[in-house]
Amino acid sequence: MMTALCKARPGPGAELVDMPVPNLGPRDILIKVRAASICGTDLHIYSWDPWAQGRVHPPLVFGHEFCGDVVAVGSDVTRVPLGSYVAAESHVVCGECYECRHGMAHICRYVQILGVDRPGAFAEYVAIPEQNAWLTDRRFPPEIATVQEPMGNAVHSAAVAPIAGANVAIFGMGPIGLFTVPIARASGAARIIVVEPSEDRRRLATRMGADVVLDPVTDDVVRRIREETGGEGADVLLEMSGNAAAIRQGLEALRFGGHASLLGIPSRPVELDLADGVIFKGATVMGIAGRKLWDTWYQTRGYLESGMDLSPIITHKLPLSEYERAFDLVASGRSGKVVLLPTG
Ligand code: NAD
Ligand code: ZN
C-alpha cells in the first residue's frame, strides 16, 4: 500500500488516501517518488476550475513533474535499469499518429498526460512507461531533477528564438518565466527585460539575472521596452504569462521582423491587433507546446551540466502531508517553485 494525494471527487480540494501501489505493464517501470513539484495545471485540478471539470475524471492521483528511484521494472523493459534515478516526460505519446511519425511527438494528437489523463506522481510510487523515463545524474538533487520538465518548457521556448546578441523581453515570472531568464543569458542575450506584477517574483527575476525589471501595473511597459532597446523594440518576445494584456503588449513592444515564442496559455480567447502586432511587422510567431522529444531534454541536461543554478527558484520544499499549505503558496503567486516530498 502507499499514500497518495487524490482528487477523490469532483469539486475543490484533494485528499490523502491509502491505496495499492500501482501495477506494472510489461513495458512500465515503478518509481519511488523522491520529489514532485507543483505546476499551474495541478492548481487548476486542485481548485477544480472549468478546464479541470471538462478534462479530469476523478478519482485521480495527480501531479506530473517528478523524479525518483526505479524500484521495479516490467518484463519487457530494456533501457532503464533497476535502481536508476529518473525524471519523467509527462506526455505519454502514441508513436503512431501523423505528428509522431513526422518527428513532432510533442504535439501527438493522442497524448495522455501523467496526472491528468492517467495516474500521476503526488504519491509514494508512480508507474510510467519506460519510454517516458529520463535518466538523471545523482549529482542533481531531487528538487532540481523534478523541475527538468517545466524547465524544458522554457528551454523549448528559448531554443526556437534567435537569442544570441538579442534584446529579449520576457513576460510572466512564474517558475517557467524565471527558468527562462538564465537560459536566455546562457544563450547570449544582450539585454533581458522582464515584466511581472508580483513583487516577490520581480525580485527573483533580478536574482536570476534579469537586466531590467518592469511592473505592468505601474510602468508603461511598451514605452519602457522601446527605451531600453534604442527605440527599436525587443528582438525576441518570450510570452510566459498567458495574460491577454501581456500578449498584446509583448507583440506591440516587439521590433519589426522580431520573433515571438508564445507559451503562456490564456484562459479564454484573446483579441489581438494582428495587423500592426504581427503582419505589417513581419513578425515570426511560434506556439510552444511542451518539450520536443527528446531534443529539449538533452538541451535541458546540457544547461544543468554547464552549472546553471536554479536553486533560488525552488522556494519551498514540503512533505506531501502539507499539501494544503503547498497549494496555498502556489495560489498566492508569491512563491517560486513549490516541491512536495512524498517519501521524506
Ligand atoms: P504562473 O501562473 O506561475 O506564471 C504566470 C506569471 O505571469 C505570474 O507570475 C503572473 O503574475 C504573471 N502575469 C500576470 N499578468 C501579467 C502581465 N500583465 N504581465 C506580465 N506578467 C503577468 O505559471 P507558470 O507555471 O510559470 O507557467 C507559465 C504559463 O505557461 C502559464 O500560462 C501556464 O499555463 C503555461 N504553460 C504552458 C505550457 C505549454 O506547453 N504551452 C506548459 C506549462 C505551462
Ligand atoms: Zn502520436
mmCIF file of C-alpha atoms and ligand atoms in Angstrom:
data_model
loop_
_atom_site.group_PDB
_atom_site.id
_atom_site.type_symbol
_atom_site.label_atom_id
_atom_site.label_comp_id
_atom_site.label_asym_id
_atom_site.label_seq_id
_atom_site.Cartn_x
_atom_site.Cartn_y
_atom_site.Cartn_z
ATOM 1 C CA MET A 1 0.000 0.000 0.000
ATOM 2 C CA MET A 2 1.029 3.635 -0.413
ATOM 3 C CA THR A 3 -0.108 7.154 0.472
ATOM 4 C CA ALA A 4 -1.224 9.344 -2.430
ATOM 5 C CA LEU A 5 -2.789 12.765 -2.937
ATOM 6 C CA CYS A 6 -6.012 12.055 -4.748
ATOM 7 C CA LYS A 7 -8.661 14.148 -6.464
ATOM 8 C CA ALA A 8 -11.255 11.855 -4.942
ATOM 9 C CA ARG A 9 -14.388 13.502 -6.354
ATOM 10 C CA PRO A 10 -15.451 16.482 -8.487
ATOM 11 C CA GLY A 11 -15.056 19.757 -6.543
ATOM 12 C CA PRO A 12 -12.303 21.826 -4.944
ATOM 13 C CA GLY A 13 -9.517 20.298 -2.835
ATOM 14 C CA ALA A 14 -7.912 16.889 -2.649
ATOM 15 C CA GLU A 15 -7.303 14.232 -0.018
ATOM 16 C CA LEU A 16 -4.558 11.934 1.155
ATOM 17 C CA VAL A 17 -5.611 8.319 0.703
ATOM 18 C CA ASP A 18 -4.108 4.871 1.230
ATOM 19 C CA MET A 19 -4.214 2.855 -1.951
ATOM 20 C CA PRO A 20 -2.424 -0.090 -3.586
ATOM 21 C CA VAL A 21 0.974 0.535 -5.195
ATOM 22 C CA PRO A 22 0.325 0.703 -8.990
ATOM 23 C CA ASN A 23 0.571 -2.475 -11.090
ATOM 24 C CA LEU A 24 3.170 -2.645 -13.854
ATOM 25 C CA GLY A 25 2.576 -3.495 -17.500
ATOM 26 C CA PRO A 26 5.425 -5.306 -19.315
ATOM 27 C CA ARG A 27 6.976 -2.020 -20.550
ATOM 28 C CA ASP A 28 6.369 0.019 -17.379
ATOM 29 C CA ILE A 29 8.696 0.995 -14.554
ATOM 30 C CA LEU A 30 7.801 1.682 -10.919
ATOM 31 C CA ILE A 31 9.317 4.815 -9.401
ATOM 32 C CA LYS A 32 9.627 5.606 -5.698
ATOM 33 C CA VAL A 33 8.953 9.353 -5.844
ATOM 34 C CA ARG A 34 11.679 11.485 -4.255
ATOM 35 C CA ALA A 35 10.225 14.880 -5.278
ATOM 36 C CA ALA A 36 7.126 16.074 -7.123
ATOM 37 C CA SER A 37 6.828 19.753 -7.977
ATOM 38 C CA ILE A 38 3.537 21.609 -8.333
ATOM 39 C CA CYS A 39 2.587 23.038 -11.735
ATOM 40 C CA GLY A 40 -0.161 25.548 -12.543
ATOM 41 C CA THR A 41 -2.082 22.645 -14.081
ATOM 42 C CA ASP A 42 -2.131 20.943 -10.667
ATOM 43 C CA LEU A 43 -3.626 24.108 -9.173
ATOM 44 C CA HIS A 44 -6.353 24.001 -11.861
ATOM 45 C CA ILE A 45 -7.129 20.412 -10.839
ATOM 46 C CA TYR A 46 -6.922 21.198 -7.115
ATOM 47 C CA SER A 47 -9.235 24.237 -7.348
ATOM 48 C CA TRP A 48 -11.438 22.393 -9.872
ATOM 49 C CA ASP A 49 -11.740 25.181 -12.449
ATOM 50 C CA PRO A 50 -13.776 24.845 -15.695
ATOM 51 C CA TRP A 51 -10.795 23.357 -17.578
ATOM 52 C CA ALA A 52 -10.335 20.635 -14.932
ATOM 53 C CA GLN A 53 -14.070 19.936 -14.845
ATOM 54 C CA GLY A 54 -14.019 19.241 -18.575
ATOM 55 C CA ARG A 55 -10.825 17.168 -18.657
ATOM 56 C CA VAL A 56 -10.230 15.272 -15.423
ATOM 57 C CA HIS A 57 -12.147 12.185 -14.298
ATOM 58 C CA PRO A 58 -11.878 11.562 -10.525
ATOM 59 C CA PRO A 59 -10.743 9.609 -8.671
ATOM 60 C CA LEU A 60 -7.262 10.551 -9.885
ATOM 61 C CA VAL A 61 -3.826 10.798 -8.310
ATOM 62 C CA PHE A 62 -2.493 13.988 -9.906
ATOM 63 C CA GLY A 63 1.000 15.531 -10.224
ATOM 64 C CA HIS A 64 3.202 15.204 -13.315
ATOM 65 C CA GLU A 65 6.567 16.853 -12.504
ATOM 66 C CA PHE A 66 8.663 14.392 -10.508
ATOM 67 C CA CYS A 67 11.785 12.341 -10.058
ATOM 68 C CA GLY A 68 12.713 9.260 -8.090
ATOM 69 C CA ASP A 69 14.311 5.831 -7.960
ATOM 70 C CA VAL A 70 13.304 2.912 -10.175
ATOM 71 C CA VAL A 71 12.335 0.125 -7.760
ATOM 72 C CA ALA A 72 10.711 -2.370 -10.165
ATOM 73 C CA VAL A 73 10.629 -2.911 -13.918
ATOM 74 C CA GLY A 74 8.215 -4.784 -16.210
ATOM 75 C CA SER A 75 9.269 -7.955 -18.029
ATOM 76 C CA ASP A 76 9.962 -6.214 -21.386
ATOM 77 C CA VAL A 77 11.844 -3.163 -20.068
ATOM 78 C CA THR A 78 15.273 -2.909 -21.727
ATOM 79 C CA ARG A 79 16.609 0.648 -21.391
ATOM 80 C CA VAL A 80 16.049 1.680 -17.767
ATOM 81 C CA PRO A 81 17.976 -0.375 -15.200
ATOM 82 C CA LEU A 82 16.589 -1.146 -11.769
ATOM 83 C CA GLY A 83 17.930 1.401 -9.275
ATOM 84 C CA SER A 84 18.164 4.241 -11.830
ATOM 85 C CA TYR A 85 17.469 7.835 -10.786
ATOM 86 C CA VAL A 86 14.964 9.260 -13.263
ATOM 87 C CA ALA A 87 12.814 12.264 -14.036
ATOM 88 C CA ALA A 88 9.955 11.946 -16.493
ATOM 89 C CA GLU A 89 8.452 13.414 -19.595
ATOM 90 C CA SER A 90 4.812 13.896 -18.600
ATOM 91 C CA HIS A 91 3.385 13.402 -22.103
ATOM 92 C CA VAL A 92 2.767 9.766 -22.996
ATOM 93 C CA VAL A 93 2.693 9.852 -26.798
ATOM 94 C CA CYS A 94 1.282 7.256 -29.178
ATOM 95 C CA GLY A 95 4.236 6.965 -31.555
ATOM 96 C CA GLU A 96 1.850 6.129 -34.408
ATOM 97 C CA CYS A 97 -0.039 9.280 -35.393
ATOM 98 C CA TYR A 98 0.885 11.698 -38.199
ATOM 99 C CA GLU A 99 2.677 14.071 -35.815
ATOM 100 C CA CYS A 100 4.609 11.337 -34.001
ATOM 101 C CA ARG A 101 5.700 9.836 -37.317
ATOM 102 C CA HIS A 102 6.856 13.242 -38.544
ATOM 103 C CA GLY A 103 9.204 13.904 -35.630
ATOM 104 C CA MET A 104 6.682 16.101 -33.788
ATOM 105 C CA ALA A 105 5.729 13.811 -30.915
ATOM 106 C CA HIS A 106 5.435 16.867 -28.621
ATOM 107 C CA ILE A 107 2.151 17.611 -30.405
ATOM 108 C CA CYS A 108 0.937 13.986 -30.573
ATOM 109 C CA ARG A 109 -2.802 14.127 -31.124
ATOM 110 C CA TYR A 110 -3.396 11.129 -28.841
ATOM 111 C CA VAL A 111 -1.236 12.383 -25.977
ATOM 112 C CA GLN A 112 -2.066 11.222 -22.457
ATOM 113 C CA ILE A 113 -0.672 13.383 -19.683
ATOM 114 C CA LEU A 114 0.508 11.793 -16.445
ATOM 115 C CA GLY A 115 -1.524 13.093 -13.515
ATOM 116 C CA VAL A 116 -4.215 14.461 -15.855
ATOM 117 C CA ASP A 117 -5.374 11.590 -18.069
ATOM 118 C CA ARG A 118 -3.730 8.746 -16.098
ATOM 119 C CA PRO A 119 -2.396 8.331 -12.530
ATOM 120 C CA GLY A 120 0.311 10.794 -11.508
ATOM 121 C CA ALA A 121 3.077 11.370 -9.024
ATOM 122 C CA PHE A 122 1.746 13.063 -5.873
ATOM 123 C CA ALA A 123 2.234 9.632 -4.300
ATOM 124 C CA GLU A 124 4.902 7.415 -2.809
ATOM 125 C CA TYR A 125 5.026 5.404 -6.034
ATOM 126 C CA VAL A 126 4.101 6.012 -9.669
ATOM 127 C CA ALA A 127 4.165 3.638 -12.661
ATOM 128 C CA ILE A 128 5.120 5.097 -16.053
ATOM 129 C CA PRO A 129 6.043 3.692 -19.464
ATOM 130 C CA GLU A 130 9.760 3.078 -19.765
ATOM 131 C CA GLN A 131 9.812 5.383 -22.793
ATOM 132 C CA ASN A 132 8.909 8.369 -20.561
ATOM 133 C CA ALA A 133 11.822 7.989 -18.159
ATOM 134 C CA TRP A 134 14.745 10.431 -18.342
ATOM 135 C CA LEU A 135 17.894 9.030 -16.728
ATOM 136 C CA THR A 136 19.330 11.708 -14.445
ATOM 137 C CA ASP A 137 22.711 12.098 -12.769
ATOM 138 C CA ARG A 138 22.518 11.771 -8.982
ATOM 139 C CA ARG A 139 24.587 14.910 -8.548
ATOM 140 C CA PHE A 140 21.333 16.824 -9.196
ATOM 141 C CA PRO A 141 19.216 16.839 -6.013
ATOM 142 C CA PRO A 142 15.548 15.779 -6.245
ATOM 143 C CA GLU A 143 14.207 19.362 -6.208
ATOM 144 C CA ILE A 144 16.303 20.112 -9.323
ATOM 145 C CA ALA A 145 15.752 16.770 -11.068
ATOM 146 C CA THR A 146 11.967 17.187 -10.806
ATOM 147 C CA VAL A 147 11.937 20.648 -12.424
ATOM 148 C CA GLN A 148 13.635 19.443 -15.600
ATOM 149 C CA GLU A 149 10.121 19.027 -17.022
ATOM 150 C CA PRO A 150 8.918 22.656 -16.558
ATOM 151 C CA MET A 151 12.428 23.942 -17.258
ATOM 152 C CA GLY A 152 12.101 22.101 -20.563
ATOM 153 C CA ASN A 153 9.178 24.369 -21.469
ATOM 154 C CA ALA A 154 11.477 27.356 -21.004
ATOM 155 C CA VAL A 155 14.298 25.681 -22.923
ATOM 156 C CA HIS A 156 11.975 24.880 -25.835
ATOM 157 C CA SER A 157 10.624 28.473 -25.923
ATOM 158 C CA ALA A 158 14.135 29.920 -25.998
ATOM 159 C CA ALA A 159 15.667 27.336 -28.351
ATOM 160 C CA VAL A 160 13.440 28.307 -31.286
ATOM 161 C CA ALA A 161 14.231 32.037 -30.901
ATOM 162 C CA PRO A 162 17.336 33.854 -32.239
ATOM 163 C CA ILE A 163 18.574 34.944 -28.800
ATOM 164 C CA ALA A 164 22.332 35.352 -29.313
ATOM 165 C CA GLY A 165 23.133 39.065 -29.121
ATOM 166 C CA ALA A 166 19.434 39.956 -28.942
ATOM 167 C CA ASN A 167 17.288 42.123 -26.681
ATOM 168 C CA VAL A 168 14.841 39.683 -25.093
ATOM 169 C CA ALA A 169 11.560 40.660 -23.418
ATOM 170 C CA ILE A 170 10.070 38.015 -21.132
ATOM 171 C CA PHE A 171 6.519 38.450 -19.825
ATOM 172 C CA GLY A 172 5.489 36.473 -16.712
ATOM 173 C CA MET A 173 7.936 35.475 -13.968
ATOM 174 C CA GLY A 174 6.177 32.360 -12.741
ATOM 175 C CA PRO A 175 8.522 29.393 -12.373
ATOM 176 C CA ILE A 176 8.715 28.856 -16.140
ATOM 177 C CA GLY A 177 9.453 32.521 -16.869
ATOM 178 C CA LEU A 178 12.071 32.505 -14.112
ATOM 179 C CA PHE A 179 13.780 29.470 -15.671
ATOM 180 C CA THR A 180 13.834 31.364 -18.971
ATOM 181 C CA VAL A 181 15.995 34.184 -17.571
ATOM 182 C CA PRO A 182 19.246 32.209 -17.032
ATOM 183 C CA ILE A 183 18.553 30.214 -20.217
ATOM 184 C CA ALA A 184 18.334 33.449 -22.241
ATOM 185 C CA ARG A 185 21.514 34.688 -20.547
ATOM 186 C CA ALA A 186 23.367 31.445 -21.314
ATOM 187 C CA SER A 187 22.112 31.681 -24.910
ATOM 188 C CA GLY A 188 23.867 35.030 -25.292
ATOM 189 C CA ALA A 189 21.059 37.561 -24.807
ATOM 190 C CA ALA A 190 22.333 41.131 -24.882
ATOM 191 C CA ARG A 191 19.668 42.525 -22.591
ATOM 192 C CA ILE A 192 16.922 40.709 -20.679
ATOM 193 C CA ILE A 193 13.856 42.793 -19.887
ATOM 194 C CA VAL A 194 11.199 41.118 -17.764
ATOM 195 C CA VAL A 195 7.630 42.091 -16.936
ATOM 196 C CA GLU A 196 5.835 40.766 -13.843
ATOM 197 C CA PRO A 197 3.244 42.228 -11.445
ATOM 198 C CA SER A 198 4.288 40.231 -8.335
ATOM 199 C CA GLU A 199 6.999 41.991 -6.340
ATOM 200 C CA ASP A 200 8.425 38.750 -4.919
ATOM 201 C CA ARG A 201 8.759 37.332 -8.399
ATOM 202 C CA ARG A 202 10.333 40.515 -9.762
ATOM 203 C CA ARG A 203 12.937 40.171 -7.009
ATOM 204 C CA LEU A 204 13.579 36.553 -8.022
ATOM 205 C CA ALA A 205 13.939 37.658 -11.660
ATOM 206 C CA THR A 206 16.653 40.143 -10.672
ATOM 207 C CA ARG A 207 18.376 37.416 -8.680
ATOM 208 C CA MET A 208 18.281 35.135 -11.753
ATOM 209 C CA GLY A 209 19.989 37.791 -13.860
ATOM 210 C CA ALA A 210 17.344 39.995 -15.494
ATOM 211 C CA ASP A 211 18.773 43.387 -16.562
ATOM 212 C CA VAL A 212 15.549 45.410 -16.458
ATOM 213 C CA VAL A 213 12.525 44.503 -14.351
ATOM 214 C CA LEU A 214 9.160 46.134 -15.083
ATOM 215 C CA ASP A 215 5.856 46.148 -13.226
ATOM 216 C CA PRO A 216 2.905 46.185 -15.664
ATOM 217 C CA VAL A 217 0.738 47.856 -13.011
ATOM 218 C CA THR A 218 2.891 50.979 -12.645
ATOM 219 C CA ASP A 219 5.228 51.019 -15.685
ATOM 220 C CA ASP A 220 4.345 51.962 -19.255
ATOM 221 C CA VAL A 221 5.689 48.604 -20.409
ATOM 222 C CA VAL A 222 5.761 49.161 -24.184
ATOM 223 C CA ARG A 223 7.395 52.577 -23.882
ATOM 224 C CA ARG A 224 9.975 51.275 -21.398
ATOM 225 C CA ILE A 225 10.905 48.295 -23.588
ATOM 226 C CA ARG A 226 11.390 50.652 -26.556
ATOM 227 C CA GLU A 227 13.552 52.941 -24.413
ATOM 228 C CA GLU A 228 15.688 50.034 -23.274
ATOM 229 C CA THR A 229 16.223 48.865 -26.871
ATOM 230 C CA GLY A 230 17.316 52.106 -28.518
ATOM 231 C CA GLY A 231 13.801 52.752 -29.807
ATOM 232 C CA GLU A 232 13.690 49.522 -31.870
ATOM 233 C CA GLY A 233 11.637 47.253 -29.635
ATOM 234 C CA ALA A 234 12.557 43.777 -28.416
ATOM 235 C CA ASP A 235 14.175 41.382 -30.909
ATOM 236 C CA VAL A 236 12.607 38.424 -29.128
ATOM 237 C CA LEU A 237 9.443 38.071 -27.063
ATOM 238 C CA LEU A 238 9.071 35.100 -24.724
ATOM 239 C CA GLU A 239 5.463 35.139 -23.509
ATOM 240 C CA MET A 240 5.273 33.084 -20.317
ATOM 241 C CA SER A 241 2.220 34.634 -18.604
ATOM 242 C CA GLY A 242 -0.861 33.691 -20.642
ATOM 243 C CA ASN A 243 -2.268 37.090 -19.669
ATOM 244 C CA ALA A 244 -4.162 38.779 -22.521
ATOM 245 C CA ALA A 245 -2.824 42.276 -21.809
ATOM 246 C CA ALA A 246 0.711 40.890 -21.635
ATOM 247 C CA ILE A 247 0.366 39.156 -25.020
ATOM 248 C CA ARG A 248 -0.890 42.408 -26.577
ATOM 249 C CA GLN A 249 1.878 44.488 -25.001
ATOM 250 C CA GLY A 250 4.507 41.914 -25.889
ATOM 251 C CA LEU A 251 3.588 41.980 -29.578
ATOM 252 C CA GLU A 252 3.391 45.772 -29.530
ATOM 253 C CA ALA A 253 6.863 46.010 -27.981
ATOM 254 C CA LEU A 254 8.362 43.548 -30.496
ATOM 255 C CA ARG A 255 10.565 45.121 -33.165
ATOM 256 C CA PHE A 256 9.864 44.805 -36.894
ATOM 257 C CA GLY A 257 10.916 41.346 -38.040
ATOM 258 C CA GLY A 258 11.098 40.084 -34.444
ATOM 259 C CA HIS A 259 10.389 36.591 -33.089
ATOM 260 C CA ALA A 260 7.700 35.728 -30.522
ATOM 261 C CA SER A 261 7.508 32.398 -28.646
ATOM 262 C CA LEU A 262 4.059 32.047 -27.094
ATOM 263 C CA LEU A 263 3.973 29.551 -24.218
ATOM 264 C CA GLY A 264 1.547 31.058 -21.658
ATOM 265 C CA ILE A 265 -1.975 29.709 -22.001
ATOM 266 C CA PRO A 266 -4.809 32.266 -21.910
ATOM 267 C CA SER A 267 -7.921 31.073 -20.076
ATOM 268 C CA ARG A 268 -10.194 32.365 -22.848
ATOM 269 C CA PRO A 269 -9.903 33.618 -26.453
ATOM 270 C CA VAL A 270 -7.746 36.753 -26.774
ATOM 271 C CA GLU A 271 -8.329 39.739 -29.089
ATOM 272 C CA LEU A 272 -5.101 40.881 -30.777
ATOM 273 C CA ASP A 273 -4.053 43.629 -33.205
ATOM 274 C CA LEU A 274 -2.737 41.151 -35.767
ATOM 275 C CA ALA A 275 -2.294 43.823 -38.461
ATOM 276 C CA ASP A 276 0.130 46.036 -36.531
ATOM 277 C CA GLY A 277 1.333 43.495 -33.978
ATOM 278 C CA VAL A 278 2.299 40.718 -36.393
ATOM 279 C CA ILE A 279 1.502 41.143 -40.109
ATOM 280 C CA PHE A 280 2.925 44.563 -41.045
ATOM 281 C CA LYS A 281 5.768 43.881 -38.623
ATOM 282 C CA GLY A 282 6.728 40.722 -40.479
ATOM 283 C CA ALA A 283 6.959 39.028 -37.095
ATOM 284 C CA THR A 284 7.511 35.302 -36.620
ATOM 285 C CA VAL A 285 5.103 33.923 -34.015
ATOM 286 C CA MET A 286 5.530 30.404 -32.735
ATOM 287 C CA GLY A 287 3.316 28.395 -30.391
ATOM 288 C CA ILE A 288 5.250 26.308 -27.874
ATOM 289 C CA ALA A 289 3.685 23.042 -26.698
ATOM 290 C CA GLY A 290 5.552 21.055 -24.065
ATOM 291 C CA ARG A 291 9.046 19.814 -24.765
ATOM 292 C CA LYS A 292 10.448 18.472 -28.019
ATOM 293 C CA LEU A 293 11.100 14.754 -27.679
ATOM 294 C CA TRP A 294 13.826 14.364 -26.890
ATOM 295 C CA ASP A 295 15.847 17.310 -28.167
ATOM 296 C CA THR A 296 14.645 19.586 -25.366
ATOM 297 C CA TRP A 297 15.588 17.094 -22.652
ATOM 298 C CA TYR A 298 19.157 16.798 -23.912
ATOM 299 C CA GLN A 299 19.451 20.587 -24.055
ATOM 300 C CA THR A 300 17.983 20.952 -20.556
ATOM 301 C CA ARG A 301 20.517 18.452 -19.243
ATOM 302 C CA GLY A 302 23.238 20.409 -21.028
ATOM 303 C CA TYR A 303 22.293 23.659 -19.299
ATOM 304 C CA LEU A 304 22.265 21.936 -15.896
ATOM 305 C CA GLU A 305 25.600 20.246 -16.544
ATOM 306 C CA SER A 306 27.068 23.603 -17.563
ATOM 307 C CA GLY A 307 26.430 24.718 -13.984
ATOM 308 C CA MET A 308 23.203 26.706 -14.317
ATOM 309 C CA ASP A 309 21.961 27.300 -10.756
ATOM 310 C CA LEU A 310 18.173 27.084 -10.470
ATOM 311 C CA SER A 311 18.099 26.736 -6.685
ATOM 312 C CA PRO A 312 16.827 30.322 -5.990
ATOM 313 C CA ILE A 313 13.654 29.459 -7.972
ATOM 314 C CA ILE A 314 12.873 26.481 -5.695
ATOM 315 C CA THR A 315 11.392 28.496 -2.817
ATOM 316 C CA HIS A 316 9.604 25.738 -0.871
ATOM 317 C CA LYS A 317 10.056 22.026 -0.114
ATOM 318 C CA LEU A 318 7.248 20.397 1.885
ATOM 319 C CA PRO A 319 6.179 16.881 2.877
ATOM 320 C CA LEU A 320 3.175 15.526 0.948
ATOM 321 C CA SER A 321 1.097 15.790 4.145
ATOM 322 C CA GLU A 322 1.400 19.618 3.914
ATOM 323 C CA TYR A 323 -0.245 19.714 0.502
ATOM 324 C CA GLU A 324 -2.847 22.305 1.587
ATOM 325 C CA ARG A 325 -0.155 24.783 2.536
ATOM 326 C CA ALA A 326 1.718 23.944 -0.657
ATOM 327 C CA PHE A 327 -1.277 24.710 -2.874
ATOM 328 C CA ASP A 328 -1.990 27.913 -0.921
ATOM 329 C CA LEU A 329 1.588 29.013 -1.647
ATOM 330 C CA VAL A 330 1.210 28.282 -5.365
ATOM 331 C CA ALA A 331 -2.137 30.091 -5.482
ATOM 332 C CA SER A 332 -0.631 33.141 -3.715
ATOM 333 C CA GLY A 333 1.504 33.916 -6.780
ATOM 334 C CA ARG A 334 4.331 34.917 -4.434
ATOM 335 C CA SER A 335 6.306 31.671 -4.424
ATOM 336 C CA GLY A 336 8.749 30.309 -6.948
ATOM 337 C CA LYS A 337 8.586 26.550 -7.489
ATOM 338 C CA VAL A 338 6.922 24.579 -4.683
ATOM 339 C CA VAL A 339 8.132 20.988 -4.339
ATOM 340 C CA LEU A 340 6.407 18.137 -2.470
ATOM 341 C CA LEU A 341 8.461 15.302 -0.948
ATOM 342 C CA PRO A 342 6.231 12.192 -0.888
ATOM 343 C CA THR A 343 8.821 9.861 0.632
ATOM 344 C CA GLY A 344 10.530 12.232 3.078
HETATM 345 P P1 NAD B 1 2.399 31.064 -13.364
HETATM 346 O O1 NAD B 1 0.936 31.251 -13.357
HETATM 347 O O2 NAD B 1 3.114 30.742 -12.102
HETATM 348 O O3 NAD B 1 3.114 32.349 -14.015
HETATM 349 C C1 NAD B 1 2.464 33.320 -14.757
HETATM 350 C C2 NAD B 1 3.026 34.652 -14.318
HETATM 351 O O4 NAD B 1 2.508 35.691 -15.185
HETATM 352 C C3 NAD B 1 2.631 35.025 -12.891
HETATM 353 O O5 NAD B 1 3.782 35.278 -12.115
HETATM 354 C C4 NAD B 1 1.775 36.276 -13.083
HETATM 355 O O6 NAD B 1 1.904 37.196 -12.005
HETATM 356 C C5 NAD B 1 2.352 36.829 -14.383
HETATM 357 N N1 NAD B 1 1.489 37.826 -15.033
HETATM 358 C C6 NAD B 1 0.147 38.041 -14.876
HETATM 359 N N2 NAD B 1 -0.240 39.111 -15.586
HETATM 360 C C7 NAD B 1 0.856 39.606 -16.199
HETATM 361 C C8 NAD B 1 1.091 40.717 -17.063
HETATM 362 N N3 NAD B 1 0.114 41.534 -17.444
HETATM 363 N N4 NAD B 1 2.361 40.919 -17.485
HETATM 364 C C9 NAD B 1 3.359 40.103 -17.127
HETATM 365 N N5 NAD B 1 3.184 39.047 -16.302
HETATM 366 C C10 NAD B 1 1.954 38.794 -15.863
HETATM 367 O O7 NAD B 1 2.670 29.922 -14.450
HETATM 368 P P2 NAD B 1 3.946 29.050 -14.862
HETATM 369 O O8 NAD B 1 3.853 27.736 -14.214
HETATM 370 O O9 NAD B 1 5.210 29.810 -14.749
HETATM 371 O O10 NAD B 1 3.544 28.856 -16.397
HETATM 372 C C11 NAD B 1 3.533 29.976 -17.262
HETATM 373 C C12 NAD B 1 2.444 29.867 -18.300
HETATM 374 O O11 NAD B 1 2.745 28.781 -19.175
HETATM 375 C C13 NAD B 1 1.046 29.571 -17.766
HETATM 376 O O12 NAD B 1 0.094 30.275 -18.556
HETATM 377 C C14 NAD B 1 0.906 28.082 -17.993
HETATM 378 O O13 NAD B 1 -0.448 27.690 -18.109
HETATM 379 C C15 NAD B 1 1.631 27.925 -19.285
HETATM 380 N N6 NAD B 1 2.163 26.605 -19.609
HETATM 381 C C16 NAD B 1 2.217 26.284 -20.912
HETATM 382 C C17 NAD B 1 2.742 25.066 -21.302
HETATM 383 C C18 NAD B 1 2.806 24.728 -22.752
HETATM 384 O O14 NAD B 1 3.153 23.597 -23.084
HETATM 385 N N7 NAD B 1 2.497 25.660 -23.639
HETATM 386 C C19 NAD B 1 3.221 24.163 -20.343
HETATM 387 C C20 NAD B 1 3.184 24.537 -18.988
HETATM 388 C C21 NAD B 1 2.658 25.753 -18.634
HETATM 389 ZN ZN ZN B 2 1.046 10.430 -31.626
#
